[in-house]
Short mmCIF file of C-alpha atoms in Angstrom, two decimals:
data_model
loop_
_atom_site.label_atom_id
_atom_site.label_comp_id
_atom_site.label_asym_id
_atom_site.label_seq_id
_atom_site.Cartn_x
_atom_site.Cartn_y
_atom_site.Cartn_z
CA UNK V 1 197.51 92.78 -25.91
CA UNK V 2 198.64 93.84 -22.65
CA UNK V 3 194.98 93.89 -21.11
CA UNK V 4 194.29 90.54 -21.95
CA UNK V 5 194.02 87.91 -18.77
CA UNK V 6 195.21 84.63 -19.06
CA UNK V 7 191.57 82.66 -19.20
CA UNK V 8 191.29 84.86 -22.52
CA UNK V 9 195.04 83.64 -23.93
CA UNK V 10 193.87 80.35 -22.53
CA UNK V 11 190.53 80.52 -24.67
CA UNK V 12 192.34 81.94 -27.81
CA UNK V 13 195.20 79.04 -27.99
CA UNK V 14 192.36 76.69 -27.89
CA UNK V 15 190.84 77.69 -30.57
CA UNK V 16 193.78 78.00 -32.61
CA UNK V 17 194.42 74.46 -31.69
CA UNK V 18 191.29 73.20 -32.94
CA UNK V 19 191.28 75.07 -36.16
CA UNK V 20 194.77 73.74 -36.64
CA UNK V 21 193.76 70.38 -36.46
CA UNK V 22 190.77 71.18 -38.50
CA UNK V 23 192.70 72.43 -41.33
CA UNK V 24 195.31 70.01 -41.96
CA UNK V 25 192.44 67.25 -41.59
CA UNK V 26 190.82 69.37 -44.36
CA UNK V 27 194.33 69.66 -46.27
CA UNK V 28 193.83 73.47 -45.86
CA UNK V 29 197.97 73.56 -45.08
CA UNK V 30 198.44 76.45 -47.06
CA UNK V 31 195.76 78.23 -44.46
CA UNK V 32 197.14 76.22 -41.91
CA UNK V 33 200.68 78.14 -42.72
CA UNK V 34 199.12 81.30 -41.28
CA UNK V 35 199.45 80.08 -37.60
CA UNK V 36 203.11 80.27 -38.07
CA UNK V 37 205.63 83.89 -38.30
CA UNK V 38 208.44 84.31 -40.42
CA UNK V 39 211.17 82.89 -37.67
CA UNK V 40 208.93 80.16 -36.65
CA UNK V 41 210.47 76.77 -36.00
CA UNK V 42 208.21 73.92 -36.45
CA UNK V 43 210.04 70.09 -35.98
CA UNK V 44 208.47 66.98 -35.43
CA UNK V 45 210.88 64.46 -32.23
CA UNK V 46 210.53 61.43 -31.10
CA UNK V 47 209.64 61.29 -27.30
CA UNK V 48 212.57 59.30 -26.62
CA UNK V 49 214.97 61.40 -28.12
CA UNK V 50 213.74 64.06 -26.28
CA UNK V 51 213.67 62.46 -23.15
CA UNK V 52 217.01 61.17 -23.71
CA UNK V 53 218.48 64.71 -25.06
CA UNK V 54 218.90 63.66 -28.42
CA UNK V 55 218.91 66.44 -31.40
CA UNK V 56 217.52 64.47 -33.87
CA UNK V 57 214.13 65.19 -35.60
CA UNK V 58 212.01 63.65 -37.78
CA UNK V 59 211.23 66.70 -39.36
CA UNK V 60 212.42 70.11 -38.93
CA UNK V 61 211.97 73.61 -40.45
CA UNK V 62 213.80 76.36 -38.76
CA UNK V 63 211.58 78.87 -40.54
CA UNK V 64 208.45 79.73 -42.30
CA UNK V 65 209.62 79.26 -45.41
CA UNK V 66 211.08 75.31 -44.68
CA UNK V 67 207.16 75.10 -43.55
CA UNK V 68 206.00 76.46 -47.08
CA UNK V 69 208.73 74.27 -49.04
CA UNK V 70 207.55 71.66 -47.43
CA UNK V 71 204.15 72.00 -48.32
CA UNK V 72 204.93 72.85 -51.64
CA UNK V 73 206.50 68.97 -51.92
CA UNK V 74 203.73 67.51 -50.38
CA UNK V 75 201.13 69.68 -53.21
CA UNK V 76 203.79 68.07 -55.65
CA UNK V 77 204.26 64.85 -54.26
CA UNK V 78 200.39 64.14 -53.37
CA UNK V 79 201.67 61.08 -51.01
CA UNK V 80 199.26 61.92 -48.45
CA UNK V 81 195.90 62.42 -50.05
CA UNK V 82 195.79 58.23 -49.95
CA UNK V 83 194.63 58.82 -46.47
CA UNK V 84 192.85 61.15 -44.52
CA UNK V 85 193.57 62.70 -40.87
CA UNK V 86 191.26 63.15 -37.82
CA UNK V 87 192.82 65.23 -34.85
CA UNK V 88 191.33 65.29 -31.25
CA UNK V 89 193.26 67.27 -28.68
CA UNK V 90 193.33 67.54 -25.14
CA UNK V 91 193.07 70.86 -23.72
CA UNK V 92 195.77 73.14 -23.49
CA UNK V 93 198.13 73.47 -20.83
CA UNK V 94 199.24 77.23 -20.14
CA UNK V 95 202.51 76.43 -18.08
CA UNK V 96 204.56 79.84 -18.64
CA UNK V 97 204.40 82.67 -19.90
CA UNK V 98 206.89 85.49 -20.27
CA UNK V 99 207.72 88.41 -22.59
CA UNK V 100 204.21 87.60 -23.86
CA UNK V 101 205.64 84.47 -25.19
CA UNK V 102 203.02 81.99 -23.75
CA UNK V 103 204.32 78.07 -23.32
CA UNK V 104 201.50 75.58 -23.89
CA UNK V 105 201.50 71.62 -23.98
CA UNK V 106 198.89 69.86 -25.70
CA UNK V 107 197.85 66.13 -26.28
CA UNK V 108 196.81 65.10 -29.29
CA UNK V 109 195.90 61.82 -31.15
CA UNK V 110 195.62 61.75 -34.74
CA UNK V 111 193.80 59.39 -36.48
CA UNK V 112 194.19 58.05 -40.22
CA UNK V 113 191.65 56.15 -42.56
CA UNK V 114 192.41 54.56 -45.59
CA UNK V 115 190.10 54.31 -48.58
CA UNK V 116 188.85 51.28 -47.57
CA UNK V 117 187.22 53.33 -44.48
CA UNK V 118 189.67 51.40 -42.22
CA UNK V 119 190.76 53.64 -39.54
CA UNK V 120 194.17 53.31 -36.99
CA UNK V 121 195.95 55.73 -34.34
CA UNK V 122 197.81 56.91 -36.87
CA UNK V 123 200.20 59.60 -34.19
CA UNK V 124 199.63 60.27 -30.45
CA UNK V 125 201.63 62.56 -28.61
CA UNK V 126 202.17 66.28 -27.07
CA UNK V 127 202.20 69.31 -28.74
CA UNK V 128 204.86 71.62 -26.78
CA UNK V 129 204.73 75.32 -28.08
CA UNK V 130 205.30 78.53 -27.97
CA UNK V 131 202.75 80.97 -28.77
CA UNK V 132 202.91 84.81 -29.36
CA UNK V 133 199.91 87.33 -30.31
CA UNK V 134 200.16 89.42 -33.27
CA UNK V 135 196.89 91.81 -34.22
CA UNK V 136 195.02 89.12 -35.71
CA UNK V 137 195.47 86.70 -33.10
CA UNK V 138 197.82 83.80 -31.79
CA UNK V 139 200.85 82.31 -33.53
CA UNK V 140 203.10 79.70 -33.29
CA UNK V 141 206.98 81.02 -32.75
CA UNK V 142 207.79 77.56 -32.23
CA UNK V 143 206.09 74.29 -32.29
CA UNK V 144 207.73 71.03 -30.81
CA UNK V 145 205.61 67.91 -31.99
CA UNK V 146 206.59 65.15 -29.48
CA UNK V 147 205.79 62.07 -31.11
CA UNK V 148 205.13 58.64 -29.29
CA UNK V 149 204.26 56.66 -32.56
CA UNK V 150 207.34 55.33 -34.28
CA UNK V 151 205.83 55.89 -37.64
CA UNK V 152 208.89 57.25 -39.45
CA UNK V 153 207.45 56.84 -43.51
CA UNK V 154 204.49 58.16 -43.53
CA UNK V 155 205.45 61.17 -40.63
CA UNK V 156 207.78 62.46 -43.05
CA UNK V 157 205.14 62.96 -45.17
CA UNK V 158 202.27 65.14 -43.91
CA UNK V 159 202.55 67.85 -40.40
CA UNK V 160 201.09 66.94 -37.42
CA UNK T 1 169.53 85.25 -25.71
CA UNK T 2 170.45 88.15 -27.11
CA UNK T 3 172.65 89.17 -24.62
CA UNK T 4 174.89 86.08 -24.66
CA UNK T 5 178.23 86.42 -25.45
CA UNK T 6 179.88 84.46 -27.59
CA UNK T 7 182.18 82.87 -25.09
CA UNK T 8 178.99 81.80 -22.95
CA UNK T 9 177.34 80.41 -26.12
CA UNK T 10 181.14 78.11 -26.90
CA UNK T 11 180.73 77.18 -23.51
CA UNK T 12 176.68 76.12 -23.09
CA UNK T 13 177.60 74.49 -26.87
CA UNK T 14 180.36 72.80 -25.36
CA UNK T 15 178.61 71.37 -22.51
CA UNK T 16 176.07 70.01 -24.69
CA UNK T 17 178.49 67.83 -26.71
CA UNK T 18 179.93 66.37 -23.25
CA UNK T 19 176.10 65.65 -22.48
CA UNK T 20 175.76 64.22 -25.81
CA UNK T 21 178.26 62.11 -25.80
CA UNK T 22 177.44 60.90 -22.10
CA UNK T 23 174.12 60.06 -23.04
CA UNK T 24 174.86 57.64 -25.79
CA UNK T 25 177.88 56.16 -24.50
CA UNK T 26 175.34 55.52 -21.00
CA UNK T 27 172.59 54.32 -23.25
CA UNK T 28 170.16 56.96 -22.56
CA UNK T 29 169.09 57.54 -25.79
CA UNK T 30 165.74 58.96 -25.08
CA UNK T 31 167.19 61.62 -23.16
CA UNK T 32 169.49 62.18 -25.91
CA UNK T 33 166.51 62.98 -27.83
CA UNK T 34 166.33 66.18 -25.64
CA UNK T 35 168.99 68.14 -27.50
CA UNK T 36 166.91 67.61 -30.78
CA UNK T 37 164.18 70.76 -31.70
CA UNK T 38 161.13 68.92 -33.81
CA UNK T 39 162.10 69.79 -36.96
CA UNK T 40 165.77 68.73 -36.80
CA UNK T 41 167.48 66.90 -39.27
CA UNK T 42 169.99 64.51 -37.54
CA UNK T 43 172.04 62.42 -40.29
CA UNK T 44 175.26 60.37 -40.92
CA UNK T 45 177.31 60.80 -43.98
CA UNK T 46 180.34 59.39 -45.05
CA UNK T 47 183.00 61.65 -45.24
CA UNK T 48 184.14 60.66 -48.92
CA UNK T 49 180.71 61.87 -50.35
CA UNK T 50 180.64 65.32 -48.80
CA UNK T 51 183.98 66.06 -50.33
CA UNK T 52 182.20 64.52 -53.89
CA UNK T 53 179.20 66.47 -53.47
CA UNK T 54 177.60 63.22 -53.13
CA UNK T 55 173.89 63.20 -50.84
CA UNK T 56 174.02 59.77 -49.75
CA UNK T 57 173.41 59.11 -46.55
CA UNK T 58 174.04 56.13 -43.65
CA UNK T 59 171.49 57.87 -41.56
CA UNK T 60 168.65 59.96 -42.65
CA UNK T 61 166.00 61.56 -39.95
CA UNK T 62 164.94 65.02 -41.77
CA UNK T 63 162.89 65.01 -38.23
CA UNK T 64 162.90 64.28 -35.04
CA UNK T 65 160.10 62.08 -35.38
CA UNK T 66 162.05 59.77 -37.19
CA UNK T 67 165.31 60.20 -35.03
CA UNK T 68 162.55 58.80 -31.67
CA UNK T 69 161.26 55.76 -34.70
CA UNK T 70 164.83 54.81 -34.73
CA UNK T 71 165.67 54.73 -30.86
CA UNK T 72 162.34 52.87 -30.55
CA UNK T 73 163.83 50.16 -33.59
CA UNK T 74 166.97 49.90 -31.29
CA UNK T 75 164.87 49.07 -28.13
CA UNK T 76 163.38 46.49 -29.75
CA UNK T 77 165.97 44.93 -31.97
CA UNK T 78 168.48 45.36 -28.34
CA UNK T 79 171.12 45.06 -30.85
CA UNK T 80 173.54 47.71 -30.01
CA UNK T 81 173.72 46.34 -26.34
CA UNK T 82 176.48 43.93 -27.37
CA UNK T 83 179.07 46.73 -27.06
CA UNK T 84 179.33 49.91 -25.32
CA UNK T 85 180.39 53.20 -26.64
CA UNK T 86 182.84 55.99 -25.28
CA UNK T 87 183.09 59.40 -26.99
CA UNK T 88 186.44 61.59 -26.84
CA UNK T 89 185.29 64.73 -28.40
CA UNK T 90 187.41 67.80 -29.13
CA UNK T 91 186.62 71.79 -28.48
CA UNK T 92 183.90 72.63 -30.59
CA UNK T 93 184.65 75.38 -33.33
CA UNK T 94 181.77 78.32 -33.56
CA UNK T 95 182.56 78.89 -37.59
CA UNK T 96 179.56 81.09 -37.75
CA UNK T 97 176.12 82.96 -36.35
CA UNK T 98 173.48 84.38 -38.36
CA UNK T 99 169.79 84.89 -36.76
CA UNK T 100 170.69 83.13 -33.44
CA UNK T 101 171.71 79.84 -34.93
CA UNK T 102 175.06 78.93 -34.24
CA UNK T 103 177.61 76.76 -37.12
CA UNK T 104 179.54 74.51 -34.92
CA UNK T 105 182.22 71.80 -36.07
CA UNK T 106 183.85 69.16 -33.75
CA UNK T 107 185.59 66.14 -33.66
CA UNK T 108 185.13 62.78 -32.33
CA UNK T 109 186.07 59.60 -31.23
CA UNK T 110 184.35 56.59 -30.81
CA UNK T 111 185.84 53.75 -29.18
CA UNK T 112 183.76 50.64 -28.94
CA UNK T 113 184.19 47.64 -26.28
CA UNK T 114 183.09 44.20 -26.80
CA UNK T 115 182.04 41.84 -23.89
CA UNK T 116 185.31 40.52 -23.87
CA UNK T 117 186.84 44.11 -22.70
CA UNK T 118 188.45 44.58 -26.17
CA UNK T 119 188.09 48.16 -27.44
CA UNK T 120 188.11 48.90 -30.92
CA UNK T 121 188.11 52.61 -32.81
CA UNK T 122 184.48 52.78 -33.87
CA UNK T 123 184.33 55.66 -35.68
CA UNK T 124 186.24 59.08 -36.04
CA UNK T 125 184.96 62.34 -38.18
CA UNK T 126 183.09 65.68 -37.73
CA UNK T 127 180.29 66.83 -36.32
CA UNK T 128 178.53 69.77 -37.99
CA UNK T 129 175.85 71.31 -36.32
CA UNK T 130 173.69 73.88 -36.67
CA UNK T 131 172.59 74.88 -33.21
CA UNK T 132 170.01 77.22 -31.82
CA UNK T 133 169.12 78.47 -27.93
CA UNK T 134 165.90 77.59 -26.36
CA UNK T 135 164.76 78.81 -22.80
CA UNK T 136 166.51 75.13 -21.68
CA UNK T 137 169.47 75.68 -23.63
CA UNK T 138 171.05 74.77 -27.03
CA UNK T 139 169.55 72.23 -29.36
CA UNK T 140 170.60 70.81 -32.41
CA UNK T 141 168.61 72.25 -35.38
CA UNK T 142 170.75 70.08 -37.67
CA UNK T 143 173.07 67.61 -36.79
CA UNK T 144 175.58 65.55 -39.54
CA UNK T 145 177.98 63.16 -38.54
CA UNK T 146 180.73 63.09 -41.27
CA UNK T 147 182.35 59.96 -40.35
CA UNK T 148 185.97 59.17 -41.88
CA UNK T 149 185.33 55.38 -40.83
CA UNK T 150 183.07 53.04 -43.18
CA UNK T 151 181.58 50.62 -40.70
CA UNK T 152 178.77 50.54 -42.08
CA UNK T 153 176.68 47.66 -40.63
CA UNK T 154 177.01 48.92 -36.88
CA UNK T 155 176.89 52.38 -37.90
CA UNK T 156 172.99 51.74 -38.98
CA UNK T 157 172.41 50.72 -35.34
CA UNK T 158 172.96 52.90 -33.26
CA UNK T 159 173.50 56.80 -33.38
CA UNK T 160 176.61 58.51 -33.42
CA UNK Y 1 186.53 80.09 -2.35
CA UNK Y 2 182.65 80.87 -1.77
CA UNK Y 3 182.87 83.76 -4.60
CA UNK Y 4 183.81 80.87 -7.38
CA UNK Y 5 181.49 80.84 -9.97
CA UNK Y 6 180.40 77.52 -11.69
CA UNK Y 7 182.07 78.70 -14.68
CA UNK Y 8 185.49 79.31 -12.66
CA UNK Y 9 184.98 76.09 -10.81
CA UNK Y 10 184.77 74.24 -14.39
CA UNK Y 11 187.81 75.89 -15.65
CA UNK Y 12 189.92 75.05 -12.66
CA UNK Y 13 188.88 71.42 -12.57
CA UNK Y 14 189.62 71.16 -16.40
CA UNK Y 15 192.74 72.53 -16.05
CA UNK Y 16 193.38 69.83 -12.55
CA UNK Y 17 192.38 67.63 -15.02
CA UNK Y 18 194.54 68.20 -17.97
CA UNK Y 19 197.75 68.24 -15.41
CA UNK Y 20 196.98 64.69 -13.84
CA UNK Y 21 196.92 63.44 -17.20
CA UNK Y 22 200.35 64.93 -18.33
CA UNK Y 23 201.58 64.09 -14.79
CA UNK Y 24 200.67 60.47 -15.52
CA UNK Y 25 202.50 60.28 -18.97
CA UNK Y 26 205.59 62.58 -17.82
CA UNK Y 27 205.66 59.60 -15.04
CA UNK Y 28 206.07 62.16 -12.44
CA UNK Y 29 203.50 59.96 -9.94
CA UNK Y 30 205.19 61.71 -6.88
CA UNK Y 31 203.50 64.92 -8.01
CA UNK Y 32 200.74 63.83 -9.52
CA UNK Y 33 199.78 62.58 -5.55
CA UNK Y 34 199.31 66.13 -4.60
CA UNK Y 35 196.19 65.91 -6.30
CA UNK Y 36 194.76 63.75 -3.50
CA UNK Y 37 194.07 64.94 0.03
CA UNK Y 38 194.75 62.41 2.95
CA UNK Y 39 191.66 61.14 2.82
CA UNK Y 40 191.23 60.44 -0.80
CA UNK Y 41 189.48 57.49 -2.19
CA UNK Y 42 190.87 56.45 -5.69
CA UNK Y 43 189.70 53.04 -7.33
CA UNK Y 44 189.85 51.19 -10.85
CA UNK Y 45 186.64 49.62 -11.22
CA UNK Y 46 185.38 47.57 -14.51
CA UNK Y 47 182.25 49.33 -16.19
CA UNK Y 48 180.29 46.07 -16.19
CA UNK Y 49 180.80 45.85 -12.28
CA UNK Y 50 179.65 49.64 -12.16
CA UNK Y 51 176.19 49.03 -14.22
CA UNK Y 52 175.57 45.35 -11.87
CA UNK Y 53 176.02 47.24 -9.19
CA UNK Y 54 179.28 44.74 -8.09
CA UNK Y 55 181.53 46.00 -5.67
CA UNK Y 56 184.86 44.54 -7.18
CA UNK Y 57 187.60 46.88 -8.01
CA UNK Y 58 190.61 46.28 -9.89
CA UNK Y 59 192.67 48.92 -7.42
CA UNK Y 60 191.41 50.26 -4.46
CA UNK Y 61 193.30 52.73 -2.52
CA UNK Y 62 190.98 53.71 0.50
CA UNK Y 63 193.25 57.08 1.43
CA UNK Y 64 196.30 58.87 0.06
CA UNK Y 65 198.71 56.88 2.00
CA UNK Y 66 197.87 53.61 -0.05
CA UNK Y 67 198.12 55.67 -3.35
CA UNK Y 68 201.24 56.72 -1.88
CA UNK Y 69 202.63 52.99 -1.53
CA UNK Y 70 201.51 51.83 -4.90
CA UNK Y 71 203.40 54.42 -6.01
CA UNK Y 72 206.41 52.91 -4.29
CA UNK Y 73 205.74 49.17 -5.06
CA UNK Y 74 206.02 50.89 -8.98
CA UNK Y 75 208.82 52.95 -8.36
CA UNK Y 76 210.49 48.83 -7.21
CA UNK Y 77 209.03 47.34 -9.83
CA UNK Y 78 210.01 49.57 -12.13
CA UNK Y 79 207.74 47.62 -14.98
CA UNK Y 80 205.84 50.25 -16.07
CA UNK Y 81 208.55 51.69 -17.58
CA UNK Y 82 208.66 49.57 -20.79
CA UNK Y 83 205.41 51.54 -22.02
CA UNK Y 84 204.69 54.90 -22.35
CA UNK Y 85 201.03 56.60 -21.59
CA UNK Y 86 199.46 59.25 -23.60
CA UNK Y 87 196.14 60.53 -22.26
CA UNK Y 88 193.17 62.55 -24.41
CA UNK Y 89 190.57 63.98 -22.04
CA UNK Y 90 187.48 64.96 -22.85
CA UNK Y 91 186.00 67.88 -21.50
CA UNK Y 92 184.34 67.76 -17.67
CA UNK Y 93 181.05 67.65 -16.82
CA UNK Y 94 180.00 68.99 -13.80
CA UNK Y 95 177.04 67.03 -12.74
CA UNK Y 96 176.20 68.60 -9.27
CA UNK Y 97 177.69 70.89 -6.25
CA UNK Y 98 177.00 69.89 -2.81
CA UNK Y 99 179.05 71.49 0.40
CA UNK Y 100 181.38 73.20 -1.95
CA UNK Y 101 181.98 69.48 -3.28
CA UNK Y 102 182.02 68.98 -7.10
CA UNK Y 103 180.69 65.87 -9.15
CA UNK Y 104 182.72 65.52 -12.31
CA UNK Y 105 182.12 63.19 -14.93
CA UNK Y 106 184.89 62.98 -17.87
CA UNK Y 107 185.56 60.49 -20.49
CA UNK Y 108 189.32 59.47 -20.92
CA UNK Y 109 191.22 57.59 -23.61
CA UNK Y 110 194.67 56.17 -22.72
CA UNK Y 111 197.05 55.18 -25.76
CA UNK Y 112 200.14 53.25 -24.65
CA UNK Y 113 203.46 53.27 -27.12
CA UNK Y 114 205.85 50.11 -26.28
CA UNK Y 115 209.67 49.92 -27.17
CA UNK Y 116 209.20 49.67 -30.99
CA UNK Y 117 207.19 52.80 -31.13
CA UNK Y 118 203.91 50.81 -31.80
CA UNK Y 119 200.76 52.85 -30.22
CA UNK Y 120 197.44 51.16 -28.92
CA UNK Y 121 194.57 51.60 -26.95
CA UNK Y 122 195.79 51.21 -23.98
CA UNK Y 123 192.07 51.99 -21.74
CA UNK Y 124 189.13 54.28 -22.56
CA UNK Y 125 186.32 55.24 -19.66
CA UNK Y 126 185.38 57.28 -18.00
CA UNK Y 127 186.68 59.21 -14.50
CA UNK Y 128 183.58 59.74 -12.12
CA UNK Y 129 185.59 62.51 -9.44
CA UNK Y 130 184.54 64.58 -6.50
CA UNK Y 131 186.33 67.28 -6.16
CA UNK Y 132 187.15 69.82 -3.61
CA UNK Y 133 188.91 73.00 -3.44
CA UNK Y 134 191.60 73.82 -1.35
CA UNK Y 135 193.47 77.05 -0.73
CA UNK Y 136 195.71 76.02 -3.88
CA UNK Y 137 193.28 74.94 -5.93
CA UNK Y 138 191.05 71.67 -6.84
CA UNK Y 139 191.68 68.41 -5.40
CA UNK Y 140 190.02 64.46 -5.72
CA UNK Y 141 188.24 63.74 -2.57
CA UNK Y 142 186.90 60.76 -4.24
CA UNK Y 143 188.41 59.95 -7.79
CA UNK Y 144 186.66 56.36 -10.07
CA UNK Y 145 187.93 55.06 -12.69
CA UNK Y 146 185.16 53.24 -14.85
CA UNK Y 147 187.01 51.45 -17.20
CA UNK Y 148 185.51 49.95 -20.43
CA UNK Y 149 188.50 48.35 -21.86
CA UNK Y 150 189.64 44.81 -19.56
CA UNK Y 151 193.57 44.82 -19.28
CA UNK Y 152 193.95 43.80 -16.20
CA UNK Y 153 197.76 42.72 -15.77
CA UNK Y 154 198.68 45.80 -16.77
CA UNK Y 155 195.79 47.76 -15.16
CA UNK Y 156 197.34 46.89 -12.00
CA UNK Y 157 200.11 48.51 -12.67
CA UNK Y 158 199.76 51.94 -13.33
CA UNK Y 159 197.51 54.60 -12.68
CA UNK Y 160 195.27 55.65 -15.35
#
């Protein structure tokens, strides 16, 4: 990918942003999956603990396979079908790149409606990744969700 | 058009959602008729009957005769004045081409203020367009709102 | 910068745009002033006052230097801190070009997290810019806020 410039990365993590929103608001996680490699991590922090320099995560898979497990319990579970998502996210920030490892921030705000049709900011916050391109496009090799919303339940429940 | 690229047609698509937005949210609805070809269908649909394979609809104009009738209804009924809109709308996915018209998805926003200055969430959910290029520029040969939020009394007012 | 494109000009102003939002939230104010050129005009102004043509604002900082000392009266104050800002920007419109000076239009939404983690709408409108470009890239000549939502204690405090 060596020829590509950096308004084409730019263009191509966009996209994979929106589709990623698009498909876990369509509960399409296991396509979803395919934005992540093997040794991705993918963890869900609270902004404070990050600003603050605190480990802890409200959820955290080191791999691909804690991402498909995880899925697998929700498919299982079928918590989070009582509600349905609606992403909208800010356009990308590009702030590094190196190795071909590209380091984009995001914000997002995630919306969730009952069946009642009752709708409430269900999760705002920043996306902080790191993004790689393989043949068929970019991947996540890491993806930090940096959550505002103190919403501990119901985020252990579903990605964001 | 045929020698637009599909980068230029995400962007020209993607200005005309930031138009279309603008244009509602500042009340110039019969401008907002612009982006509409005569034999568009423009409709709202709750979200829970497109997953059922239900038809039902909040809004039905199978042209755009009847999407100017109902902009002429609002003028006169000065209903929707009460509040004023604001659309947030994410990057608009291209999920598909075939003889020059364009599949496009996107989601949106709505936040509603009162005269009071309280804002509300209006409505979130999808648009799903099918759009086409004229010598002036995209129009909508089909637009559906699927709207996750059931708000249904304000949602007959005014268009989305 | 007269070999800029439209295109390019949109791109760089989207991107100017995406960093003073995550300047904002990241409360780093002191870099989110390089933005501004000495002469900058930045102002708060209600929507209603906007569309009855009142002159009120709810901030009015007449050049960078008064930016630069509400900056300072915050850094004092030091109330600001108790919430936390989270900005979603839709994307730019660029509604004209004049003298290599750029009217943007772009709807915002603002979500604000307090101490407990509890997110709300914290101020959606809309940002009505001019914007010029400078040997490192785009800056606000003239930057409006048009705010729909009325929360003016806290309006006063921050910038949005």
């Amino acid at each position: 990918m060596s020829a590509m410039t950096n308004g084409d990365a730019r263009e191509a993590i966009a996209d994979m942003l929106a589709d990623y929103g698009h498909l876990i608001d369509a509960d399409k996680l296991e396509e979803w999956l395919n934005f992540f490699v093997e040794d991705s991590v993918y963890k869900i922090v609270p902004r404070e603990n990050v600003v603050r320099g605190l480990p802890l995560s409200l959820m955290l898979c080191e791999n691909k396979n804690m991402i498909r497990d995880r899925i697998t319990s929700l498919r299982k579970a079928n918590i989070y079908n009582i509600h349905v998502d609606r992403h909208v996210i800010g356009r990308p920030r590009i702030v590094g790149e190196a190795d071909g490892i590209y380091s984009v921030e995001a914000n997002y705000a995630v919306f969730q409606t009952d069946q009642d049709g009752m709708t409430r900011i269900f999760s705002v916050g920043q996306y902080v990744d790191k993004v790689i391109f393989l043949d068929d496009g970019p991947k996540f090799k890491e993806k930090v969700v940096v959550v505002d919303t103190a919403a501990v339940q119901t985020l252990l429940a579903t990605p964001l």
